Every structure is written in structure tokens, then in C-alpha cells.
Amino acid sequence: MSELWLKFTDSDGTEKRIAVDSQKFVVGRHSSSDLCIIDGRLSREHLKIERFGDLFMATDSGSSNGTKINGEVLDAPAALRSGDVLDLGGLKIEAELEGPDNAVAAPSPGDTDAQSPEPEGPSATAAPSYSEPAVSSIPTSIFFIAPVLGLLVIALVGGLIYFTSGRAKADVSANDFQYSDVPDDPPVKKKRSTESDPAQTAVVSPAVNGITETRSNSAVDAPPATPADSEAARVEQSGTAFLRKAAQNDAKAFLTGEQAKKVGSRVKQLSGNSALAANLSSARQNASQINSLAKSTNLQPAFLAAAAITKLGSNRGDVAKSAQSMAGTLEKLRTQIGSELGEDTLLMIAAYDQGEAGDFMKMRNMLQELANKFPDSSRSIRTIWFLQQNGKITQSEFDTAITFLAVGTISQNPKAFGVNAEALSF
């Protein structure tokens, strides 16, 4: 069985040799990649290598800087051979195949001169000899038996359909009821497919940033419907708006009802903080400075403002200066963790103290380890909710992220949460 190894030199000048040990192997800058290389030239998911027996196929994953193989643009899946050089936007990785079948691997796009070797010696001109294939005889009885067998199969299938349909009709009354695991709950009549079921109907979310989303409640990751005039609805709406503004590119971010409850409790605590209104006003007054800082660090101004206000806590202060003091650490955490999704921004805040202590890779390494250990999707694992539920972050780290999210939620419409300040706008 062939094995593929990838050889490259990282940013520290250290030579590394990594085995491609899964059927689908992703190389990229994101911490969820099978081979995560922190290099600005790489996209989050830059290259995908798929294994088919002893064949390894390389495909560019729509990266920004593109991929080349042996100097040729990789614009279609290509089989890797030992010695092939992959150029990922300037970062070069050499493929090394080990195993008995390397010589028969399909050629790469750059090998245009590869030809089959010509036979040598006297036998090269000798015409090959052929032997007449043996003619197999088929008993003539098979032509009489086959139709009979076909009729028997049809009769058996028809009988099964008849009896099954009869049994289904007899069981309709029993299947019309849903039984609960709770002994005191009476059976509840199930709804027919033609009846209206609120759990399957479309839910129109409150408009966020002028955009109204429609989604089905039956979706696995969709939050349940909440009465529009409730406190929880206000938290969901404002929290969702903030997450979308804090992230680089996450127009589908949202809070579930359960998450909104936790954030709502913190919102109530913060709304009684007299310093919060003053700090929100400070952020508004220094919006231009926060905007400039956001551009220089490739972070969103809403994210920086909420992070700075969270750090100030119950103290009044200059939000722009607070954001400036945090920017260096947050920028390094962004490089390791990412900031494209709303959940990424919460992870960055949860890891802020780790970054302040100089450990910028602790969170990233843990996320990568969990992705290999748990069957959940990478997006499910990369959340403070998953980490807190599985005891992977401290209560203090989780509380800091919740406070940050609560501050961001209030900043969208402070007066709706009893805070005498204007909404933050950048």
C-alpha cells in the first residue's frame, strides 16, 4: 500500500515531513485543516488531496493565490507522483510517495513528455501470437427455465406488496398516535402530512440590517421561533446583528433560543452598569479612530469596540485607547484562530488571556485536536458552546466571551435594553 508524505519548510525555517493519513486531506491556513500551515499566502482551505487506493489526487480548493504542480497551474484534479512539487501561492511542498506502485501512478499535468518505454531486443519486432478463444457452450435448457423463474419472482413480489399494504391499513390507527417516554403523558394524535405543523413551517426572522431571512424550523441548525415582542427575541435579533458585524464574512450567523437565554441573563446584569452607557458614547465619539485601527489589523470595528468595552468592565474610559492596547494581541489571535465567522470572534475573546500570556496557539491547537477526536463537524466544534459543554475552556473564558457578546448585543439598540445611549454605528 502506497503512502504519501508532504515535505516543506515552515515559517521558522524548520523542515517538516507530514503523512497524508486520511481519505480526504486538506491543506490550508485554517486550524481545522488536516495540515494547518500559518502562512498568509495560503487560503483557509487551499488544497485537497483525495486517496483512491494507491492513487492520490490533488485539487485546488478555489484558493486566492492558486496552486501549481511542477510549474503548471493546477486547474483540474491531478495524480501525484513522487518528486512532484506543489506551489501553494509561493509556499512549495514536495510530494514523496512510498510503496511498490509508485512507478505506475498517473502523470502530473506538467509531464507532457512522458511516454511509454519502447521494448528492446529482437522480440521488439516479432509479431505477437494469438490463440483462438475457447467457445463456451450454453445449455439450451436455460432458455426455457429463465422465463419460468421470472414469472415466479413477479408473483412473489406481487404477493408481498398485497399483504404489506393490507397490514399497513390495519395499523393506521395504531400509528396515528405518538407515545411519550413520560408515563403520565397521554398518547397524542400525530398530524397528517396534509395538516399544518408549526415545526415544519417557514419562520421569518426579524429584519437584521434591513435583511429579512426565511428559514425552516426543521433545519438542524436553525433556532426556534420566538415571540417577536419578548426579551429573548430582542436578544436574538440584536445578538445576531452584532455577530454578523463582528465577523469578517458571516451573513448567516445567529443565536439559538438557548444561547439567547444565557446572553440575556448577562444583558440584564450589564444594563445596570452605569459605566456602560458612558463607554458606548465614547465608542461613538471615537468611531473614526476605531475604524482606522480596524483596517490596520484586518478586524471589524464593531468587534474591536465591544472587545474594548468588555475589557473596561465597570470602569469608564477611552474605548479607542482600550482597543489600541488590545489590537496587537487580537491581531495575532486572528491569524491563528480566524475571524471570518461570528463564532470565531467569540473564540478569540475566550482566548484573549492566553494571548496576553504569549500563548497564541493554545486555542488553535486544541481545536485541531478536537476536530480529529470528535465526529462532530468542524463548525460545530469551533464554538464556545461546544467547548464549554465539553469542559475544554474555563468558566472564566466562557464568561468573558458571553460578556463580550452581551455588550455587542446591547450596542445594537441600547435603549431597548434600558441603557441610555445611542446605538453604535461604524
Short mmCIF file of C-alpha atoms in Angstrom, two decimals, residues 91-422:
data_model
loop_
_atom_site.label_atom_id
_atom_site.label_comp_id
_atom_site.label_asym_id
_atom_site.label_seq_id
_atom_site.Cartn_x
_atom_site.Cartn_y
_atom_site.Cartn_z
CA LEU A 91 4.88 28.01 -0.44
CA LYS A 92 6.42 24.92 -2.00
CA ILE A 93 5.59 21.39 -0.85
CA GLU A 94 7.27 18.28 -2.25
CA ALA A 95 5.31 15.05 -2.63
CA GLU A 96 7.06 11.84 -1.63
CA LEU A 97 5.40 8.52 -2.37
CA GLU A 98 6.49 5.33 -0.66
CA GLY A 99 5.36 1.91 -1.83
CA PRO A 100 5.68 -0.62 -4.64
CA ASP A 101 3.26 1.01 -7.05
CA ASN A 102 4.79 4.47 -7.37
CA ALA A 103 6.04 3.88 -10.88
CA VAL A 104 2.56 3.30 -12.25
CA ALA A 105 0.98 6.46 -10.83
CA ALA A 106 -0.69 8.63 -13.45
CA PRO A 107 1.45 11.52 -14.76
CA SER A 108 1.00 15.05 -13.47
CA PRO A 109 -0.12 17.90 -15.74
CA GLY A 110 3.46 19.14 -16.14
CA ASP A 111 4.81 15.84 -17.50
CA THR A 112 3.94 16.42 -21.16
CA ASP A 113 6.90 14.39 -22.49
CA ALA A 114 6.08 11.21 -20.58
CA GLN A 115 5.78 8.26 -22.99
CA SER A 116 5.54 4.51 -22.65
CA PRO A 117 9.00 2.86 -22.95
CA GLU A 118 9.79 1.11 -26.25
CA PRO A 119 10.59 -2.62 -25.96
CA GLU A 120 14.20 -3.55 -26.63
CA GLY A 121 15.87 -6.60 -28.21
CA PRO A 122 14.87 -8.98 -31.01
CA SER A 123 11.45 -9.56 -29.59
CA ALA A 124 10.59 -5.94 -30.27
CA THR A 125 9.86 -6.64 -33.96
CA ALA A 126 8.30 -10.03 -33.53
CA ALA A 127 4.57 -10.14 -34.18
CA PRO A 128 2.65 -11.31 -31.16
CA SER A 129 0.93 -14.62 -31.43
CA TYR A 130 -2.71 -15.10 -30.61
CA SER A 131 -4.64 -18.17 -29.70
CA GLU A 132 -8.25 -18.73 -30.65
CA PRO A 133 -10.58 -18.13 -27.69
CA ALA A 134 -12.47 -21.11 -26.47
CA VAL A 135 -16.15 -21.05 -27.34
CA SER A 136 -18.25 -21.72 -24.28
CA SER A 137 -21.43 -23.65 -24.71
CA ILE A 138 -24.68 -22.60 -23.02
CA PRO A 139 -27.21 -25.34 -22.28
CA THR A 140 -30.36 -24.81 -24.34
CA SER A 141 -32.49 -25.63 -21.28
CA ILE A 142 -31.62 -22.24 -19.79
CA PHE A 143 -33.83 -20.55 -22.40
CA PHE A 144 -36.88 -22.42 -21.09
CA ILE A 145 -36.08 -22.15 -17.36
CA ALA A 146 -35.35 -18.37 -17.29
CA PRO A 147 -38.90 -17.21 -18.24
CA VAL A 148 -40.45 -19.56 -15.65
CA LEU A 149 -38.16 -18.19 -12.93
CA GLY A 150 -39.04 -14.64 -13.96
CA LEU A 151 -42.78 -15.32 -13.59
CA LEU A 152 -42.24 -16.83 -10.13
CA VAL A 153 -40.31 -13.74 -8.98
CA ILE A 154 -43.06 -11.41 -10.25
CA ALA A 155 -45.71 -13.46 -8.44
CA LEU A 156 -43.76 -13.38 -5.16
CA VAL A 157 -43.22 -9.60 -5.35
CA GLY A 158 -46.90 -9.00 -6.12
CA GLY A 159 -47.95 -11.12 -3.14
CA LEU A 160 -45.63 -9.26 -0.80
CA ILE A 161 -47.00 -5.88 -1.95
CA TYR A 162 -50.58 -7.05 -1.46
CA PHE A 163 -50.09 -8.37 2.07
CA THR A 164 -47.88 -5.45 3.12
CA SER A 165 -50.44 -2.86 2.01
CA GLY A 166 -53.15 -4.71 3.87
CA ARG A 167 -51.06 -4.79 7.04
CA ALA A 168 -50.29 -1.07 6.72
CA LYS A 169 -54.01 -0.23 6.55
CA ALA A 170 -54.71 -2.34 9.61
CA ASP A 171 -52.01 -0.49 11.58
CA VAL A 172 -53.05 3.05 10.63
CA SER A 173 -54.98 3.61 13.83
CA ALA A 174 -52.07 2.47 15.97
CA ASN A 175 -49.55 4.61 14.09
CA ASP A 176 -51.75 7.70 14.35
CA PHE A 177 -50.63 8.21 17.95
CA GLN A 178 -47.31 9.35 19.35
CA TYR A 179 -46.34 7.94 22.73
CA SER A 180 -44.18 9.86 25.20
CA ASP A 181 -41.43 8.38 27.34
CA VAL A 182 -43.03 10.09 30.33
CA PRO A 183 -45.55 7.65 31.95
CA ASP A 184 -48.09 10.35 32.86
CA ASP A 185 -48.25 11.84 29.36
CA PRO A 186 -51.27 10.56 27.36
CA PRO A 187 -50.81 9.49 23.72
CA VAL A 188 -51.01 12.43 21.32
CA LYS A 189 -52.56 12.09 17.87
CA LYS A 190 -49.96 12.63 15.16
CA LYS A 191 -50.52 15.25 12.49
CA ARG A 192 -51.15 14.09 8.94
CA SER A 193 -48.74 15.25 6.26
CA THR A 194 -51.55 17.50 4.94
CA GLU A 195 -52.08 19.20 8.32
CA SER A 196 -50.24 22.36 9.23
CA ASP A 197 -47.27 21.72 11.52
CA PRO A 198 -45.68 24.81 13.06
CA ALA A 199 -42.39 22.90 13.50
CA GLN A 200 -42.09 22.46 9.71
CA THR A 201 -43.34 25.86 8.53
CA ALA A 202 -41.10 28.66 7.44
CA VAL A 203 -40.08 31.20 10.08
CA VAL A 204 -39.41 34.77 9.06
CA SER A 205 -36.67 36.17 11.30
CA PRO A 206 -36.80 39.81 12.39
CA ALA A 207 -35.04 42.07 9.94
CA VAL A 208 -31.31 42.39 10.69
CA ASN A 209 -29.50 45.25 8.95
CA GLY A 210 -32.50 45.58 6.65
CA ILE A 211 -32.38 41.93 5.63
CA THR A 212 -35.17 39.51 6.45
CA GLU A 213 -34.33 35.80 6.41
CA THR A 214 -36.75 32.94 5.91
CA ARG A 215 -35.77 29.51 7.12
CA SER A 216 -37.45 26.24 8.07
CA ASN A 217 -37.72 25.21 11.70
CA SER A 218 -36.92 21.65 10.62
CA ALA A 219 -33.32 22.63 9.81
CA VAL A 220 -30.81 21.10 12.20
CA ASP A 221 -29.03 24.35 12.98
CA ALA A 222 -31.97 26.77 12.85
CA PRO A 223 -33.06 28.49 16.07
CA PRO A 224 -36.65 28.01 17.25
CA ALA A 225 -39.21 30.70 16.71
CA THR A 226 -39.52 33.26 19.50
CA PRO A 227 -42.36 35.74 20.08
CA ALA A 228 -41.32 38.98 18.40
CA ASP A 229 -42.14 41.19 21.40
CA SER A 230 -40.28 39.14 24.01
CA GLU A 231 -36.99 39.98 25.70
CA ALA A 232 -35.48 36.81 24.21
CA ALA A 233 -36.49 37.95 20.71
CA ARG A 234 -34.73 41.28 21.21
CA VAL A 235 -31.59 39.49 22.40
CA GLU A 236 -31.70 37.08 19.43
CA GLN A 237 -32.22 39.90 16.95
CA SER A 238 -29.56 42.25 18.32
CA GLY A 239 -27.13 39.44 19.12
CA THR A 240 -27.45 38.12 15.57
CA ALA A 241 -26.89 41.60 14.12
CA PHE A 242 -23.76 42.04 16.23
CA LEU A 243 -22.24 38.66 15.32
CA ARG A 244 -22.65 39.45 11.63
CA LYS A 245 -20.96 42.83 12.07
CA ALA A 246 -18.15 41.45 14.24
CA ALA A 247 -17.25 38.70 11.75
CA GLN A 248 -15.37 39.24 8.51
CA ASN A 249 -17.85 37.26 6.44
CA ASP A 250 -20.75 35.50 8.16
CA ALA A 251 -24.12 36.66 6.84
CA LYS A 252 -25.80 33.55 8.33
CA ALA A 253 -24.66 33.92 11.94
CA PHE A 254 -27.45 33.60 14.51
CA LEU A 255 -28.18 32.86 18.15
CA THR A 256 -30.30 29.89 19.15
CA GLY A 257 -33.00 30.33 21.79
CA GLU A 258 -30.88 28.54 24.39
CA GLN A 259 -27.86 30.70 23.64
CA ALA A 260 -30.00 33.83 23.76
CA LYS A 261 -31.13 32.91 27.30
CA LYS A 262 -27.53 32.83 28.52
CA VAL A 263 -26.71 36.10 26.78
CA GLY A 264 -29.97 37.65 28.01
CA SER A 265 -29.04 36.98 31.64
CA ARG A 266 -25.74 38.80 31.13
CA VAL A 267 -27.50 41.64 29.30
CA LYS A 268 -29.68 42.23 32.38
CA GLN A 269 -26.60 42.39 34.60
CA LEU A 270 -24.79 44.83 32.31
CA SER A 271 -27.77 47.12 31.78
CA GLY A 272 -27.45 48.18 35.43
CA ASN A 273 -23.79 49.13 34.93
CA SER A 274 -23.60 52.93 34.93
CA ALA A 275 -20.27 52.87 33.07
CA LEU A 276 -21.67 51.01 30.07
CA ALA A 277 -23.64 53.98 28.66
CA ALA A 278 -20.58 56.23 29.01
CA ASN A 279 -18.32 53.70 27.26
CA LEU A 280 -20.81 53.23 24.42
CA SER A 281 -20.85 57.02 23.96
CA SER A 282 -17.03 57.04 23.98
CA ALA A 283 -17.00 54.43 21.23
CA ARG A 284 -19.38 56.55 19.13
CA GLN A 285 -17.27 59.69 19.63
CA ASN A 286 -14.08 57.85 18.61
CA ALA A 287 -15.63 55.86 15.76
CA SER A 288 -13.15 57.19 13.18
CA GLN A 289 -10.14 56.10 15.27
CA ILE A 290 -11.67 52.65 15.83
CA ASN A 291 -12.36 52.36 12.11
CA SER A 292 -8.74 53.16 11.25
CA LEU A 293 -7.49 50.65 13.81
CA ALA A 294 -9.83 48.02 12.41
CA LYS A 295 -8.47 48.49 8.88
CA SER A 296 -4.85 48.24 10.01
CA THR A 297 -5.48 44.99 11.92
CA ASN A 298 -7.95 43.41 9.46
CA LEU A 299 -10.59 43.26 12.20
CA GLN A 300 -14.11 44.67 12.27
CA PRO A 301 -14.72 47.95 14.16
CA ALA A 302 -17.80 46.51 15.92
CA PHE A 303 -15.62 43.66 17.19
CA LEU A 304 -12.86 45.98 18.46
CA ALA A 305 -15.32 48.33 20.18
CA ALA A 306 -17.14 45.51 22.00
CA ALA A 307 -13.81 43.92 23.00
CA ALA A 308 -12.54 47.22 24.41
CA ILE A 309 -15.76 47.90 26.34
CA THR A 310 -15.67 44.36 27.72
CA LYS A 311 -12.12 44.92 28.96
CA LEU A 312 -13.07 48.21 30.63
CA GLY A 313 -15.83 46.41 32.56
CA SER A 314 -17.38 48.65 35.20
CA ASN A 315 -14.76 51.38 34.65
CA ARG A 316 -15.32 54.39 32.43
CA GLY A 317 -12.57 55.01 29.93
CA ASP A 318 -11.42 55.86 26.42
CA VAL A 319 -12.69 52.98 24.28
CA ALA A 320 -10.36 53.83 21.38
CA LYS A 321 -7.29 53.64 23.64
CA SER A 322 -8.55 50.41 25.18
CA ALA A 323 -8.99 48.95 21.69
CA GLN A 324 -5.50 50.10 20.72
CA SER A 325 -3.99 48.31 23.73
CA MET A 326 -5.74 45.07 22.72
CA ALA A 327 -5.17 45.25 18.97
CA GLY A 328 -1.76 43.55 18.84
CA THR A 329 -2.92 40.51 20.79
CA LEU A 330 -6.20 40.27 18.90
CA GLU A 331 -4.46 40.51 15.54
CA LYS A 332 -2.16 37.58 16.41
CA LEU A 333 -5.12 35.55 17.67
CA ARG A 334 -6.93 36.29 14.42
CA THR A 335 -4.01 34.80 12.49
CA GLN A 336 -4.21 31.57 14.49
CA ILE A 337 -7.97 31.22 15.03
CA GLY A 338 -9.52 33.27 12.24
CA SER A 339 -12.25 35.89 12.33
CA GLU A 340 -14.41 35.08 9.32
CA LEU A 341 -17.31 33.62 11.33
CA GLY A 342 -19.21 35.06 14.27
CA GLU A 343 -18.27 32.04 16.37
CA ASP A 344 -14.57 32.69 15.55
CA THR A 345 -14.78 36.13 17.18
CA LEU A 346 -16.13 34.57 20.38
CA LEU A 347 -13.25 32.07 20.37
CA MET A 348 -10.77 34.93 20.01
CA ILE A 349 -12.20 36.71 23.04
CA ALA A 350 -12.24 33.49 25.06
CA ALA A 351 -8.55 33.03 24.20
CA TYR A 352 -7.55 36.67 24.86
CA ASP A 353 -5.89 35.99 28.23
CA GLN A 354 -3.93 33.14 26.62
CA GLY A 355 -2.70 35.59 24.00
CA GLU A 356 -1.83 38.17 26.64
CA ALA A 357 0.32 35.49 28.27
CA GLY A 358 2.09 34.92 24.93
CA ASP A 359 0.39 31.63 24.05
CA PHE A 360 -1.32 32.40 20.75
CA MET A 361 -1.55 28.83 19.50
CA LYS A 362 -3.14 27.11 22.52
CA MET A 363 -6.73 27.57 21.34
CA ARG A 364 -5.87 26.70 17.73
CA ASN A 365 -4.05 23.51 18.69
CA MET A 366 -6.90 22.43 20.95
CA LEU A 367 -9.47 22.98 18.19
CA GLN A 368 -7.37 20.95 15.76
CA GLU A 369 -7.03 18.13 18.29
CA LEU A 370 -10.79 18.09 18.94
CA ALA A 371 -11.54 18.00 15.21
CA ASN A 372 -9.55 14.76 14.98
CA LYS A 373 -11.15 13.28 18.10
CA PHE A 374 -14.84 14.14 17.80
CA PRO A 375 -17.17 13.05 14.97
CA ASP A 376 -18.92 16.44 15.01
CA SER A 377 -18.43 18.85 12.13
CA SER A 378 -15.59 21.35 12.39
CA ARG A 379 -18.07 24.22 12.54
CA SER A 380 -19.90 22.62 15.49
CA ILE A 381 -16.66 22.09 17.40
CA ARG A 382 -15.34 25.61 16.79
CA THR A 383 -17.79 27.29 19.17
CA ILE A 384 -17.59 28.43 22.79
CA TRP A 385 -20.82 26.49 23.38
CA PHE A 386 -19.26 23.16 22.39
CA LEU A 387 -16.05 23.86 24.30
CA GLN A 388 -17.90 24.86 27.46
CA GLN A 389 -20.23 21.86 27.28
CA ASN A 390 -17.24 19.51 26.96
CA GLY A 391 -15.13 21.22 29.63
CA LYS A 392 -12.48 22.41 27.17
CA ILE A 393 -12.43 26.06 28.28
CA THR A 394 -12.54 27.53 31.76
CA GLN A 395 -15.64 29.15 33.19
CA SER A 396 -13.80 32.46 33.22
CA GLU A 397 -13.01 32.20 29.50
CA PHE A 398 -16.61 31.33 28.73
CA ASP A 399 -17.92 34.20 30.89
CA THR A 400 -15.64 36.68 29.12
CA ALA A 401 -17.00 35.61 25.73
CA ILE A 402 -20.61 35.83 26.98
CA THR A 403 -19.97 39.32 28.39
CA PHE A 404 -18.45 40.39 25.06
CA LEU A 405 -21.50 39.05 23.20
CA ALA A 406 -23.86 40.78 25.66
CA VAL A 407 -22.03 44.11 25.19
CA GLY A 408 -22.29 43.70 21.41
CA THR A 409 -25.98 42.84 21.72
CA ILE A 410 -26.73 45.95 23.77
CA SER A 411 -24.65 48.14 21.44
CA GLN A 412 -27.10 47.47 18.58
CA ASN A 413 -30.05 49.07 20.40
CA PRO A 414 -29.08 50.21 23.92
CA LYS A 415 -32.37 51.86 24.81
CA ALA A 416 -34.27 48.61 24.11
CA PHE A 417 -32.27 47.10 26.99
CA GLY A 418 -32.61 50.04 29.40
CA VAL A 419 -29.25 51.67 28.62
CA ASN A 420 -29.30 55.42 27.95
CA ALA A 421 -27.04 55.55 24.91
CA GLU A 422 -27.25 55.63 21.14
#
